[in-house]
PDB file of C-alpha atoms and ligand atoms in Angstrom:
ATOM      1  CA  UNK A  23       0.000   0.000   0.000  1.00 97.00           C
ATOM      2  CA  UNK A  24       1.160   3.537  -0.744  1.00 98.00           C
ATOM      3  CA  UNK A  25       0.410   5.850   2.173  1.00 98.00           C
ATOM      4  CA  UNK A  26       0.673   9.641   2.050  1.00 98.00           C
ATOM      5  CA  UNK A  27       0.850  11.372   5.449  1.00 99.00           C
ATOM      6  CA  UNK A  28       0.250  15.110   5.557  1.00 99.00           C
ATOM      7  CA  UNK A  29       1.649  16.134   8.916  1.00 99.00           C
ATOM      8  CA  UNK A  30       0.741  19.453  10.508  1.00 99.00           C
ATOM      9  CA  UNK A  31       2.453  20.145  13.838  1.00 98.00           C
ATOM     10  CA  UNK A  32       5.147  22.757  14.499  1.00 98.00           C
ATOM     11  CA  UNK A  33       7.021  20.634  17.100  1.00 98.00           C
ATOM     12  CA  UNK A  34       8.804  17.459  15.935  1.00 98.00           C
ATOM     13  CA  UNK A  35       8.879  16.077  19.539  1.00 98.00           C
ATOM     14  CA  UNK A  36       5.099  16.512  19.945  1.00 98.00           C
ATOM     15  CA  UNK A  37       2.719  13.593  20.332  1.00 98.00           C
ATOM     16  CA  UNK A  38       1.596  14.240  16.767  1.00 98.00           C
ATOM     17  CA  UNK A  39       5.253  13.859  15.776  1.00 98.00           C
ATOM     18  CA  UNK A  40       5.421  10.567  17.693  1.00 98.00           C
ATOM     19  CA  UNK A  41       2.309   9.326  15.879  1.00 98.00           C
ATOM     20  CA  UNK A  42       3.692  10.106  12.436  1.00 98.00           C
ATOM     21  CA  UNK A  43       7.008   8.492  13.364  1.00 98.00           C
ATOM     22  CA  UNK A  44       5.183   5.382  14.629  1.00 98.00           C
ATOM     23  CA  UNK A  45       3.185   5.223  11.389  1.00 98.00           C
ATOM     24  CA  UNK A  46       6.297   5.533   9.201  1.00 98.00           C
ATOM     25  CA  UNK A  47       8.131   2.826  11.154  1.00 98.00           C
ATOM     26  CA  UNK A  48       5.213   0.379  11.227  1.00 98.00           C
ATOM     27  CA  UNK A  49       4.318   0.821   7.557  1.00 98.00           C
ATOM     28  CA  UNK A  50       7.855   0.644   6.150  1.00 98.00           C
ATOM     29  CA  UNK A  51       8.711  -2.379   8.330  1.00 98.00           C
ATOM     30  CA  UNK A  52       5.687  -4.142   6.816  1.00 98.00           C
ATOM     31  CA  UNK A  53       6.821  -3.318   3.265  1.00 98.00           C
ATOM     32  CA  UNK A  54       4.450  -0.430   2.539  1.00 98.00           C
ATOM     33  CA  UNK A  55       5.581   2.740   0.788  1.00 98.00           C
ATOM     34  CA  UNK A  56       5.233   6.015   2.686  1.00 98.00           C
ATOM     35  CA  UNK A  57       5.420   9.648   1.576  1.00 98.00           C
ATOM     36  CA  UNK A  58       5.285  12.425   4.173  1.00 98.00           C
ATOM     37  CA  UNK A  59       4.605  16.118   3.722  1.00 98.00           C
ATOM     38  CA  UNK A  60       5.730  17.694   7.001  1.00 98.00           C
ATOM     39  CA  UNK A  61       4.107  21.052   6.349  1.00 98.00           C
ATOM     40  CA  UNK A  62       5.918  23.142   8.989  1.00 98.00           C
ATOM     41  CA  UNK A  63       9.301  21.575   8.193  1.00 98.00           C
ATOM     42  CA  UNK A  64       8.696  22.278   4.488  1.00 98.00           C
ATOM     43  CA  UNK A  65       7.684  25.864   5.215  1.00 98.00           C
ATOM     44  CA  UNK A  66       4.563  25.111   3.200  1.00 98.00           C
ATOM     45  CA  UNK A  67       2.853  28.265   1.983  1.00 98.00           C
ATOM     46  CA  UNK A  68      -0.739  27.995   3.211  1.00 98.00           C
ATOM     47  CA  UNK A  69      -2.013  31.173   1.536  1.00 98.00           C
ATOM     48  CA  UNK A  70      -4.083  30.454  -1.544  1.00 98.00           C
ATOM     49  CA  UNK A  71      -3.822  33.110  -4.271  1.00 98.00           C
ATOM     50  CA  UNK A  72      -2.198  33.715  -7.662  1.00 98.00           C
ATOM     51  CA  UNK A  73       1.002  32.089  -6.425  1.00 98.00           C
ATOM     52  CA  UNK A  74      -0.851  28.747  -6.900  1.00 98.00           C
ATOM     53  CA  UNK A  75      -0.364  29.089 -10.643  1.00 98.00           C
ATOM     54  CA  UNK A  76       2.214  29.589 -13.355  1.00 98.00           C
ATOM     55  CA  UNK A  77      -0.631  30.426 -15.752  1.00 98.00           C
ATOM     56  CA  UNK A  78      -3.100  33.323 -15.653  1.00 98.00           C
ATOM     57  CA  UNK A  79      -6.637  33.014 -16.941  1.00 98.00           C
ATOM     58  CA  UNK A  80      -7.991  36.443 -15.971  1.00 98.00           C
ATOM     59  CA  UNK A  81      -5.446  39.087 -14.858  1.00 98.00           C
ATOM     60  CA  UNK A  82      -8.239  41.544 -13.888  1.00 98.00           C
ATOM     61  CA  UNK A  83     -10.353  39.438 -11.533  1.00 98.00           C
ATOM     62  CA  UNK A  84      -9.064  36.555  -9.447  1.00 98.00           C
ATOM     63  CA  UNK A  85     -11.569  33.746  -9.251  1.00 97.00           C
ATOM     64  CA  UNK A  86      -9.780  30.731  -7.884  1.00 97.00           C
ATOM     65  CA  UNK A  87     -11.956  28.040  -9.453  1.00 95.00           C
ATOM     66  CA  UNK A  88     -11.539  29.598 -12.929  1.00 97.00           C
ATOM     67  CA  UNK A  89      -7.775  29.836 -12.503  1.00 98.00           C
ATOM     68  CA  UNK A  90      -7.741  26.214 -11.293  1.00 97.00           C
ATOM     69  CA  UNK A  91      -9.718  25.029 -14.318  1.00 96.00           C
ATOM     70  CA  UNK A  92      -7.371  26.925 -16.629  1.00 97.00           C
ATOM     71  CA  UNK A  93      -4.283  25.610 -14.860  1.00 97.00           C
ATOM     72  CA  UNK A  94      -5.681  22.059 -14.984  1.00 96.00           C
ATOM     73  CA  UNK A  95      -6.027  22.361 -18.771  1.00 96.00           C
ATOM     74  CA  UNK A  96      -2.630  24.038 -19.289  1.00 97.00           C
ATOM     75  CA  UNK A  97      -0.363  22.280 -16.797  1.00 96.00           C
ATOM     76  CA  UNK A  98      -0.225  25.533 -14.877  1.00 98.00           C
ATOM     77  CA  UNK A  99       0.043  24.687 -11.186  1.00 98.00           C
ATOM     78  CA  UNK A 100       3.008  26.018  -9.207  1.00 98.00           C
ATOM     79  CA  UNK A 101       5.694  23.441  -8.454  1.00 98.00           C
ATOM     80  CA  UNK A 102       4.858  23.220  -4.717  1.00 98.00           C
ATOM     81  CA  UNK A 103       1.200  22.408  -5.450  1.00 98.00           C
ATOM     82  CA  UNK A 104       2.039  20.047  -8.306  1.00 98.00           C
ATOM     83  CA  UNK A 105       4.377  18.112  -5.981  1.00 98.00           C
ATOM     84  CA  UNK A 106       1.545  17.661  -3.455  1.00 98.00           C
ATOM     85  CA  UNK A 107      -0.912  16.653  -6.188  1.00 98.00           C
ATOM     86  CA  UNK A 108       1.562  14.068  -7.453  1.00 98.00           C
ATOM     87  CA  UNK A 109       1.693  12.471  -3.981  1.00 98.00           C
ATOM     88  CA  UNK A 110      -2.112  12.639  -3.734  1.00 98.00           C
ATOM     89  CA  UNK A 111      -2.585  10.792  -7.026  1.00 98.00           C
ATOM     90  CA  UNK A 112       0.225   8.346  -6.159  1.00 98.00           C
ATOM     91  CA  UNK A 113      -1.188   7.200  -2.826  1.00 98.00           C
ATOM     92  CA  UNK A 114      -3.715   4.508  -1.989  1.00 98.00           C
ATOM     93  CA  UNK A 115      -4.396   6.110   1.387  1.00 98.00           C
ATOM     94  CA  UNK A 116      -4.123   9.676   2.667  1.00 98.00           C
ATOM     95  CA  UNK A 117      -3.586  10.438   6.360  1.00 99.00           C
ATOM     96  CA  UNK A 118      -4.200  13.919   7.753  1.00 99.00           C
ATOM     97  CA  UNK A 119      -2.203  14.125  11.008  1.00 99.00           C
ATOM     98  CA  UNK A 120      -3.030  17.173  13.120  1.00 99.00           C
ATOM     99  CA  UNK A 121      -3.908  18.541  16.558  1.00 99.00           C
ATOM    100  CA  UNK A 122      -7.492  19.800  16.713  1.00 98.00           C
ATOM    101  CA  UNK A 123      -7.217  23.592  16.726  1.00 98.00           C
ATOM    102  CA  UNK A 124     -10.349  25.649  17.244  1.00 98.00           C
ATOM    103  CA  UNK A 125     -12.521  22.664  16.355  1.00 98.00           C
ATOM    104  CA  UNK A 126     -10.810  22.230  13.014  1.00 98.00           C
ATOM    105  CA  UNK A 127      -7.624  21.919  11.011  1.00 98.00           C
ATOM    106  CA  UNK A 128      -4.556  24.025  11.858  1.00 98.00           C
ATOM    107  CA  UNK A 129      -4.370  26.843   9.281  1.00 98.00           C
ATOM    108  CA  UNK A 130      -1.343  25.358   7.538  1.00 98.00           C
ATOM    109  CA  UNK A 131      -3.285  22.148   6.824  1.00 98.00           C
ATOM    110  CA  UNK A 132      -6.472  23.993   5.852  1.00 98.00           C
ATOM    111  CA  UNK A 133      -4.292  25.989   3.451  1.00 98.00           C
ATOM    112  CA  UNK A 134      -2.878  22.752   2.042  1.00 98.00           C
ATOM    113  CA  UNK A 135      -6.443  21.616   1.265  1.00 98.00           C
ATOM    114  CA  UNK A 136      -7.383  25.060  -0.118  1.00 98.00           C
ATOM    115  CA  UNK A 137      -4.455  24.993  -2.528  1.00 98.00           C
ATOM    116  CA  UNK A 138      -4.065  21.314  -3.444  1.00 98.00           C
ATOM    117  CA  UNK A 139      -7.715  20.232  -3.801  1.00 98.00           C
ATOM    118  CA  UNK A 140      -8.164  22.140  -7.072  1.00 97.00           C
ATOM    119  CA  UNK A 141     -11.324  22.246  -9.165  1.00 95.00           C
ATOM    120  CA  UNK A 142     -11.770  22.053 -12.912  1.00 90.00           C
ATOM    121  CA  UNK A 143     -11.765  18.283 -12.776  1.00 87.00           C
ATOM    122  CA  UNK A 144      -8.217  18.147 -11.382  1.00 91.00           C
ATOM    123  CA  UNK A 145      -9.142  17.028  -7.854  1.00 95.00           C
ATOM    124  CA  UNK A 146     -12.875  17.762  -8.069  1.00 95.00           C
ATOM    125  CA  UNK A 147     -15.424  19.388 -10.381  1.00 93.00           C
ATOM    126  CA  UNK A 148     -16.952  18.762 -13.796  1.00 92.00           C
ATOM    127  CA  UNK A 149     -19.355  16.321 -12.169  1.00 93.00           C
ATOM    128  CA  UNK A 150     -16.575  14.521 -10.326  1.00 95.00           C
ATOM    129  CA  UNK A 151     -17.409  14.668  -6.647  1.00 96.00           C
ATOM    130  CA  UNK A 152     -18.512  12.464  -3.746  1.00 96.00           C
ATOM    131  CA  UNK A 153     -18.958   8.833  -4.857  1.00 96.00           C
ATOM    132  CA  UNK A 154     -18.189   9.941  -8.444  1.00 97.00           C
ATOM    133  CA  UNK A 155     -15.073  11.815  -7.309  1.00 97.00           C
ATOM    134  CA  UNK A 156     -11.625  11.908  -8.875  1.00 96.00           C
ATOM    135  CA  UNK A 157     -10.098  10.197  -5.838  1.00 98.00           C
ATOM    136  CA  UNK A 158     -12.667   7.372  -5.639  1.00 97.00           C
ATOM    137  CA  UNK A 159     -11.046   4.071  -4.756  1.00 97.00           C
ATOM    138  CA  UNK A 160      -8.557   5.666  -2.358  1.00 98.00           C
ATOM    139  CA  UNK A 161      -8.925   5.748   1.418  1.00 98.00           C
ATOM    140  CA  UNK A 162      -8.405   8.736   3.705  1.00 98.00           C
ATOM    141  CA  UNK A 163      -8.320   9.145   7.460  1.00 98.00           C
ATOM    142  CA  UNK A 164      -8.054  11.924  10.018  1.00 98.00           C
ATOM    143  CA  UNK A 165      -5.553  11.168  12.761  1.00 98.00           C
ATOM    144  CA  UNK A 166      -5.942  13.820  15.397  1.00 98.00           C
ATOM    145  CA  UNK A 167      -5.077  14.731  18.953  1.00 98.00           C
ATOM    146  CA  UNK A 168      -7.543  16.679  21.044  1.00 98.00           C
ATOM    147  CA  UNK A 169      -6.921  18.769  24.161  1.00 98.00           C
ATOM    148  CA  UNK A 170     -10.133  17.749  25.932  1.00 97.00           C
ATOM    149  CA  UNK A 171     -11.214  14.395  27.337  1.00 97.00           C
ATOM    150  CA  UNK A 172     -13.497  12.103  25.337  1.00 97.00           C
ATOM    151  CA  UNK A 173     -16.718  12.591  27.422  1.00 97.00           C
ATOM    152  CA  UNK A 174     -16.588  16.263  26.489  1.00 97.00           C
ATOM    153  CA  UNK A 175     -16.852  15.194  22.832  1.00 97.00           C
ATOM    154  CA  UNK A 176     -19.770  12.782  23.303  1.00 95.00           C
ATOM    155  CA  UNK A 177     -23.368  13.454  22.229  1.00 90.00           C
ATOM    156  CA  UNK A 178     -24.235  15.210  25.502  1.00 94.00           C
ATOM    157  CA  UNK A 179     -20.762  16.608  26.136  1.00 96.00           C
ATOM    158  CA  UNK A 180     -19.933  20.313  26.305  1.00 97.00           C
ATOM    159  CA  UNK A 181     -18.198  20.338  22.911  1.00 96.00           C
ATOM    160  CA  UNK A 182     -20.730  18.155  21.105  1.00 95.00           C
ATOM    161  CA  UNK A 183     -20.023  14.907  19.271  1.00 95.00           C
ATOM    162  CA  UNK A 184     -16.599  14.618  17.679  1.00 96.00           C
ATOM    163  CA  UNK A 185     -18.253  13.155  14.556  1.00 94.00           C
ATOM    164  CA  UNK A 186     -20.066  16.486  14.089  1.00 94.00           C
ATOM    165  CA  UNK A 187     -16.855  18.483  14.542  1.00 96.00           C
ATOM    166  CA  UNK A 188     -14.997  16.337  12.013  1.00 97.00           C
ATOM    167  CA  UNK A 189     -17.924  16.274   9.540  1.00 95.00           C
ATOM    168  CA  UNK A 190     -16.644  19.277   7.520  1.00 96.00           C
ATOM    169  CA  UNK A 191     -13.321  17.479   7.035  1.00 98.00           C
ATOM    170  CA  UNK A 192     -14.560  13.905   6.599  1.00 97.00           C
ATOM    171  CA  UNK A 193     -17.540  14.759   4.427  1.00 96.00           C
ATOM    172  CA  UNK A 194     -16.804  18.250   3.073  1.00 97.00           C
ATOM    173  CA  UNK A 195     -13.185  17.614   2.026  1.00 98.00           C
ATOM    174  CA  UNK A 196     -12.413  13.877   1.937  1.00 98.00           C
ATOM    175  CA  UNK A 197     -15.702  12.310   0.789  1.00 97.00           C
ATOM    176  CA  UNK A 198     -16.342  15.368  -1.415  1.00 97.00           C
ATOM    177  CA  UNK A 199     -13.238  14.548  -3.482  1.00 98.00           C
ATOM    178  CA  UNK A 200     -14.157  10.860  -3.686  1.00 98.00           C
ATOM    179  CA  UNK A 201     -12.207   9.234  -0.868  1.00 98.00           C
ATOM    180  CA  UNK A 202     -13.606   6.361   1.127  1.00 98.00           C
ATOM    181  CA  UNK A 203     -13.376   7.840   4.618  1.00 98.00           C
ATOM    182  CA  UNK A 204     -11.899   5.647   7.344  1.00 98.00           C
ATOM    183  CA  UNK A 205     -13.137   6.180  10.917  1.00 98.00           C
ATOM    184  CA  UNK A 206     -10.839   8.771  12.509  1.00 98.00           C
ATOM    185  CA  UNK A 207      -8.079   7.789  14.911  1.00 98.00           C
ATOM    186  CA  UNK A 208      -8.436  10.088  17.904  1.00 98.00           C
ATOM    187  CA  UNK A 209      -6.120  10.626  20.856  1.00 98.00           C
ATOM    188  CA  UNK A 210      -7.864  12.503  23.641  1.00 98.00           C
ATOM    189  CA  UNK A 211      -5.912  14.692  26.061  1.00 98.00           C
ATOM    190  CA  UNK A 212      -2.428  13.285  25.360  1.00 98.00           C
ATOM    191  CA  UNK A 213      -0.918  15.776  27.796  1.00 97.00           C
ATOM    192  CA  UNK A 214      -3.085  14.637  30.706  1.00 97.00           C
ATOM    193  CA  UNK A 215      -2.656  10.875  30.457  1.00 97.00           C
ATOM    194  CA  UNK A 216       0.145   8.667  31.774  1.00 97.00           C
ATOM    195  CA  UNK A 217       3.163   7.440  29.804  1.00 97.00           C
ATOM    196  CA  UNK A 218       1.537   3.976  29.733  1.00 98.00           C
ATOM    197  CA  UNK A 219      -1.665   5.302  28.170  1.00 97.00           C
ATOM    198  CA  UNK A 220       0.344   7.275  25.602  1.00 98.00           C
ATOM    199  CA  UNK A 221       2.361   4.159  24.751  1.00 98.00           C
ATOM    200  CA  UNK A 222      -0.893   2.215  24.347  1.00 98.00           C
ATOM    201  CA  UNK A 223      -2.246   4.894  21.994  1.00 98.00           C
ATOM    202  CA  UNK A 224       0.905   4.593  19.859  1.00 98.00           C
ATOM    203  CA  UNK A 225       0.610   0.778  19.790  1.00 98.00           C
ATOM    204  CA  UNK A 226      -3.036   1.045  18.705  1.00 98.00           C
ATOM    205  CA  UNK A 227      -2.057   3.581  16.077  1.00 98.00           C
ATOM    206  CA  UNK A 228       0.584   1.234  14.617  1.00 98.00           C
ATOM    207  CA  UNK A 229      -2.116  -1.466  14.414  1.00 98.00           C
ATOM    208  CA  UNK A 230      -4.528   0.960  12.746  1.00 98.00           C
ATOM    209  CA  UNK A 231      -1.882   1.850  10.164  1.00 98.00           C
ATOM    210  CA  UNK A 232      -1.230  -1.804   9.390  1.00 98.00           C
ATOM    211  CA  UNK A 233      -4.979  -2.445   9.110  1.00 98.00           C
ATOM    212  CA  UNK A 234      -5.696   0.665   7.047  1.00 98.00           C
ATOM    213  CA  UNK A 235      -6.931  -1.298   4.031  1.00 97.00           C
ATOM    214  CA  UNK A 236      -9.700  -2.938   6.059  1.00 97.00           C
ATOM    215  CA  UNK A 237     -10.303  -0.418   8.879  1.00 98.00           C
ATOM    216  CA  UNK A 238     -13.971   0.547   9.408  1.00 97.00           C
ATOM    217  CA  UNK A 239     -15.212   3.351   7.198  1.00 97.00           C
ATOM    218  CA  UNK A 240     -17.918   5.993   7.496  1.00 95.00           C
ATOM    219  CA  UNK A 241     -20.894   5.305   5.224  1.00 92.00           C
ATOM    220  CA  UNK A 242     -22.362   8.345   3.527  1.00 92.00           C
ATOM    221  CA  UNK A 243     -25.320   8.446   1.127  1.00 92.00           C
ATOM    222  CA  UNK A 244     -24.460   8.390  -2.568  1.00 93.00           C
ATOM    223  CA  UNK A 245     -25.278  11.174  -5.035  1.00 94.00           C
ATOM    224  CA  UNK A 246     -28.104   9.055  -6.433  1.00 93.00           C
ATOM    225  CA  UNK A 247     -29.748   9.234  -3.015  1.00 91.00           C
ATOM    226  CA  UNK A 248     -30.280  12.997  -3.447  1.00 91.00           C
ATOM    227  CA  UNK A 249     -32.839  14.844  -5.571  1.00 92.00           C
ATOM    228  CA  UNK A 250     -32.014  17.599  -8.079  1.00 94.00           C
ATOM    229  CA  UNK A 251     -31.657  20.109  -5.208  1.00 94.00           C
ATOM    230  CA  UNK A 252     -29.233  17.823  -3.392  1.00 90.00           C
ATOM    231  CA  UNK A 253     -31.747  16.994  -0.689  1.00 87.00           C
ATOM    232  CA  UNK A 254     -31.966  13.377   0.414  1.00 87.00           C
ATOM    233  CA  UNK A 255     -34.887  11.825  -1.421  1.00 87.00           C
ATOM    234  CA  UNK A 256     -35.664   9.581   1.480  1.00 81.00           C
ATOM    235  CA  UNK A 257     -33.721   9.907   4.730  1.00 73.00           C
ATOM    236  CA  UNK A 258     -35.449   6.779   5.985  1.00 74.00           C
ATOM    237  CA  UNK A 259     -34.335   4.810   2.931  1.00 67.00           C
ATOM    238  CA  UNK A 260     -30.805   6.145   3.342  1.00 70.00           C
ATOM    239  CA  UNK A 261     -30.945   5.198   7.021  1.00 72.00           C
ATOM    240  CA  UNK A 262     -31.949   1.624   6.305  1.00 61.00           C
ATOM    241  CA  UNK A 263     -29.311   1.387   3.580  1.00 59.00           C
ATOM    242  CA  UNK A 264     -26.544   2.751   5.825  1.00 66.00           C
ATOM    243  CA  UNK A 265     -27.684   1.060   9.016  1.00 64.00           C
ATOM    244  CA  UNK A 266     -27.785   4.415  10.820  1.00 69.00           C
ATOM    245  CA  UNK A 267     -29.094   7.940  10.296  1.00 69.00           C
ATOM    246  CA  UNK A 268     -27.077   9.682   7.575  1.00 66.00           C
ATOM    247  CA  UNK A 269     -24.294  11.656   9.268  1.00 66.00           C
ATOM    248  CA  UNK A 270     -25.036  15.350   9.381  1.00 60.00           C
ATOM    249  CA  UNK A 271     -28.695  14.780   8.625  1.00 60.00           C
ATOM    250  CA  UNK A 272     -31.221  16.501  10.849  1.00 56.00           C
ATOM    251  CA  UNK A 273     -34.893  15.550  11.060  1.00 52.00           C
TER     252      UNK A 273
HETATM  253  P1  FAD B  29       2.068  17.388  23.066  1.00 63.80           P
HETATM  254  O1  FAD B  29       1.869  18.401  24.139  1.00 63.80           O
HETATM  255  O2  FAD B  29       3.194  17.606  22.109  1.00 63.80           O
HETATM  256  O3  FAD B  29       2.306  15.953  23.687  1.00 63.80           O
HETATM  257  C1  FAD B  29       1.512  15.462  24.756  1.00 63.80           C
HETATM  258  C2  FAD B  29       2.416  14.623  25.634  1.00 63.80           C
HETATM  259  O4  FAD B  29       2.928  13.505  24.890  1.00 63.80           O
HETATM  260  C3  FAD B  29       3.651  15.403  26.146  1.00 63.80           C
HETATM  261  O5  FAD B  29       3.778  15.152  27.506  1.00 63.80           O
HETATM  262  C4  FAD B  29       4.785  14.782  25.358  1.00 63.80           C
HETATM  263  O6  FAD B  29       6.007  14.826  26.063  1.00 63.80           O
HETATM  264  C5  FAD B  29       4.296  13.347  25.196  1.00 63.80           C
HETATM  265  N1  FAD B  29       4.992  12.599  24.131  1.00 63.80           N
HETATM  266  C6  FAD B  29       5.584  13.066  23.009  1.00 63.80           C
HETATM  267  N2  FAD B  29       6.149  12.053  22.327  1.00 63.80           N
HETATM  268  C7  FAD B  29       5.873  10.920  23.001  1.00 63.80           C
HETATM  269  C8  FAD B  29       6.162   9.535  22.795  1.00 63.80           C
HETATM  270  N3  FAD B  29       6.875   9.118  21.765  1.00 63.80           N
HETATM  271  N4  FAD B  29       5.727   8.642  23.697  1.00 63.80           N
HETATM  272  C9  FAD B  29       4.992   9.046  24.772  1.00 63.80           C
HETATM  273  N5  FAD B  29       4.700  10.327  25.031  1.00 63.80           N
HETATM  274  C10 FAD B  29       5.128  11.255  24.160  1.00 63.80           C
HETATM  275  N6  FAD B  29      -8.247  21.332  22.151  1.00 63.80           N
HETATM  276  C11 FAD B  29      -9.560  21.006  22.048  1.00 63.80           C
HETATM  277  O7  FAD B  29      -9.997  20.050  22.691  1.00 63.80           O
HETATM  278  N7  FAD B  29     -10.399  21.704  21.217  1.00 63.80           N
HETATM  279  C12 FAD B  29      -9.965  22.763  20.481  1.00 63.80           C
HETATM  280  O8  FAD B  29     -10.741  23.337  19.727  1.00 63.80           O
HETATM  281  C13 FAD B  29      -8.586  23.142  20.603  1.00 63.80           C
HETATM  282  N8  FAD B  29      -8.118  24.218  19.932  1.00 63.80           N
HETATM  283  C14 FAD B  29      -6.791  24.563  20.054  1.00 63.80           C
HETATM  284  C15 FAD B  29      -6.312  25.670  19.346  1.00 63.80           C
HETATM  285  C16 FAD B  29      -4.975  26.018  19.427  1.00 63.80           C
HETATM  286  C17 FAD B  29      -4.471  27.174  18.612  1.00 63.80           C
HETATM  287  C18 FAD B  29      -4.100  25.267  20.261  1.00 63.80           C
HETATM  288  C19 FAD B  29      -2.640  25.642  20.390  1.00 63.80           C
HETATM  289  C20 FAD B  29      -4.570  24.171  20.967  1.00 63.80           C
HETATM  290  C21 FAD B  29      -5.913  23.793  20.868  1.00 63.80           C
HETATM  291  N9  FAD B  29      -6.424  22.692  21.538  1.00 63.80           N
HETATM  292  C22 FAD B  29      -7.743  22.377  21.452  1.00 63.80           C
HETATM  293  C23 FAD B  29      -5.509  21.759  22.266  1.00 63.80           C
HETATM  294  C24 FAD B  29      -4.783  20.853  21.270  1.00 63.80           C
HETATM  295  O9  FAD B  29      -5.694  20.063  20.551  1.00 63.80           O
HETATM  296  C25 FAD B  29      -3.776  19.971  22.022  1.00 63.80           C
HETATM  297  O10 FAD B  29      -2.816  20.826  22.582  1.00 63.80           O
HETATM  298  C26 FAD B  29      -3.097  18.981  21.112  1.00 63.80           C
HETATM  299  O11 FAD B  29      -4.022  18.106  20.524  1.00 63.80           O
HETATM  300  C27 FAD B  29      -2.078  18.133  21.880  1.00 63.80           C
HETATM  301  O12 FAD B  29      -1.324  17.380  20.965  1.00 63.80           O
HETATM  302  P2  FAD B  29       0.270  17.610  20.844  1.00 63.80           P
HETATM  303  O13 FAD B  29       0.829  16.693  19.831  1.00 63.80           O
HETATM  304  O14 FAD B  29       0.553  19.069  20.666  1.00 63.80           O
HETATM  305  O15 FAD B  29       0.694  17.156  22.294  1.00 63.80           O
END
C-alpha cells in the first residue's frame, strides 16, 4: 500500500510527531511505501492566491476556481502544489495528522487543502465529486489529537459529538473529493494521560496503520440518493441502507 501522510504540527517532539514516526516505522517495516509532507518543516505556503499558478486566466479578476480550471487544462500549477498533487494521485491512502485547533484543522493544513484540492476536474469538479469523485477508490483518514477528554466530545458533552466536529473534514473535504473515509483515529488529552496510556495509543495507532486497508469506514449516502436540489430523497431509505441515520442529517 502507498500511504501519504500530511503532517501538521510545528514541534517534531510533539505527540503528533510521535504518531507520524510510529506510522512511518510500522508501515515501512511491513513493506508499505510512505510519503510524508511535514508542512511546517517544508515551510509550506498555506495562503491560496495567484502564487498557486504559473498560468493566468484572468489578470483583472481573481476567481480561484476559474484559474484552477485553466491551470488544470494548461499544466499551470506552481511546483509546490504540483508536488503535493503528485503524492495525492500516487497514494492509496491519505492520512491527515493534526492537533485539533479551534474545532478544526490548523491553518497550515487547511491551506494545504485550499491549494491542493483544485477544481476544474483536477481534484474535483466537472461532475466529479462524492462517490463519483476523482479520488474514488482511495482511502483517507483523520488522525488527530484533542486537548479535551473524550466525554466532552460525546453526544451530551460540552463540545458536542466529535463526529459532528470532524464532519466538515470527513464529508466536506475527503468524501467530497471521492475518498472512502476511514473512521478517525483520535487521541484525547495526550498531555493529561500517563506514559503507559500514551504508549498504548501509539501501539493502537501502529495497528490501525497496518490495518488501514480494512479499517472501518464511514458510510455516507451516494449522489443518487439525493434529488435535483441535493436533498436526500428519502432519509429513511438512506438510514436503512446505511444502518444508521445519515451523518449530518437533521430531522
Ligand atoms: P504534546 O503536548 O506535544 O504531547 C503530549 C504529551 O505527549 C507530552 O507530555 C509529550 O512529552 C508526550 N509525548 C511526546 N512524544 C511521546 C512519545 N513518543 N511517547 C509518549 N509520550 C510522548 N483542544 C480542544 O480540545 N479543542 C480545540 O478546539 C482546541 N483548539 C486549540 C487551538 C490552538 C491554537 C491550540 C494551540 C490548541 C488547541 N487545543 C484544542 C488543544 C490541542 O488540541 C492539544 O494541545 C493537542 O491536541 C495536543 O497534541 P500535541 O501533539 O501538541 O501534544
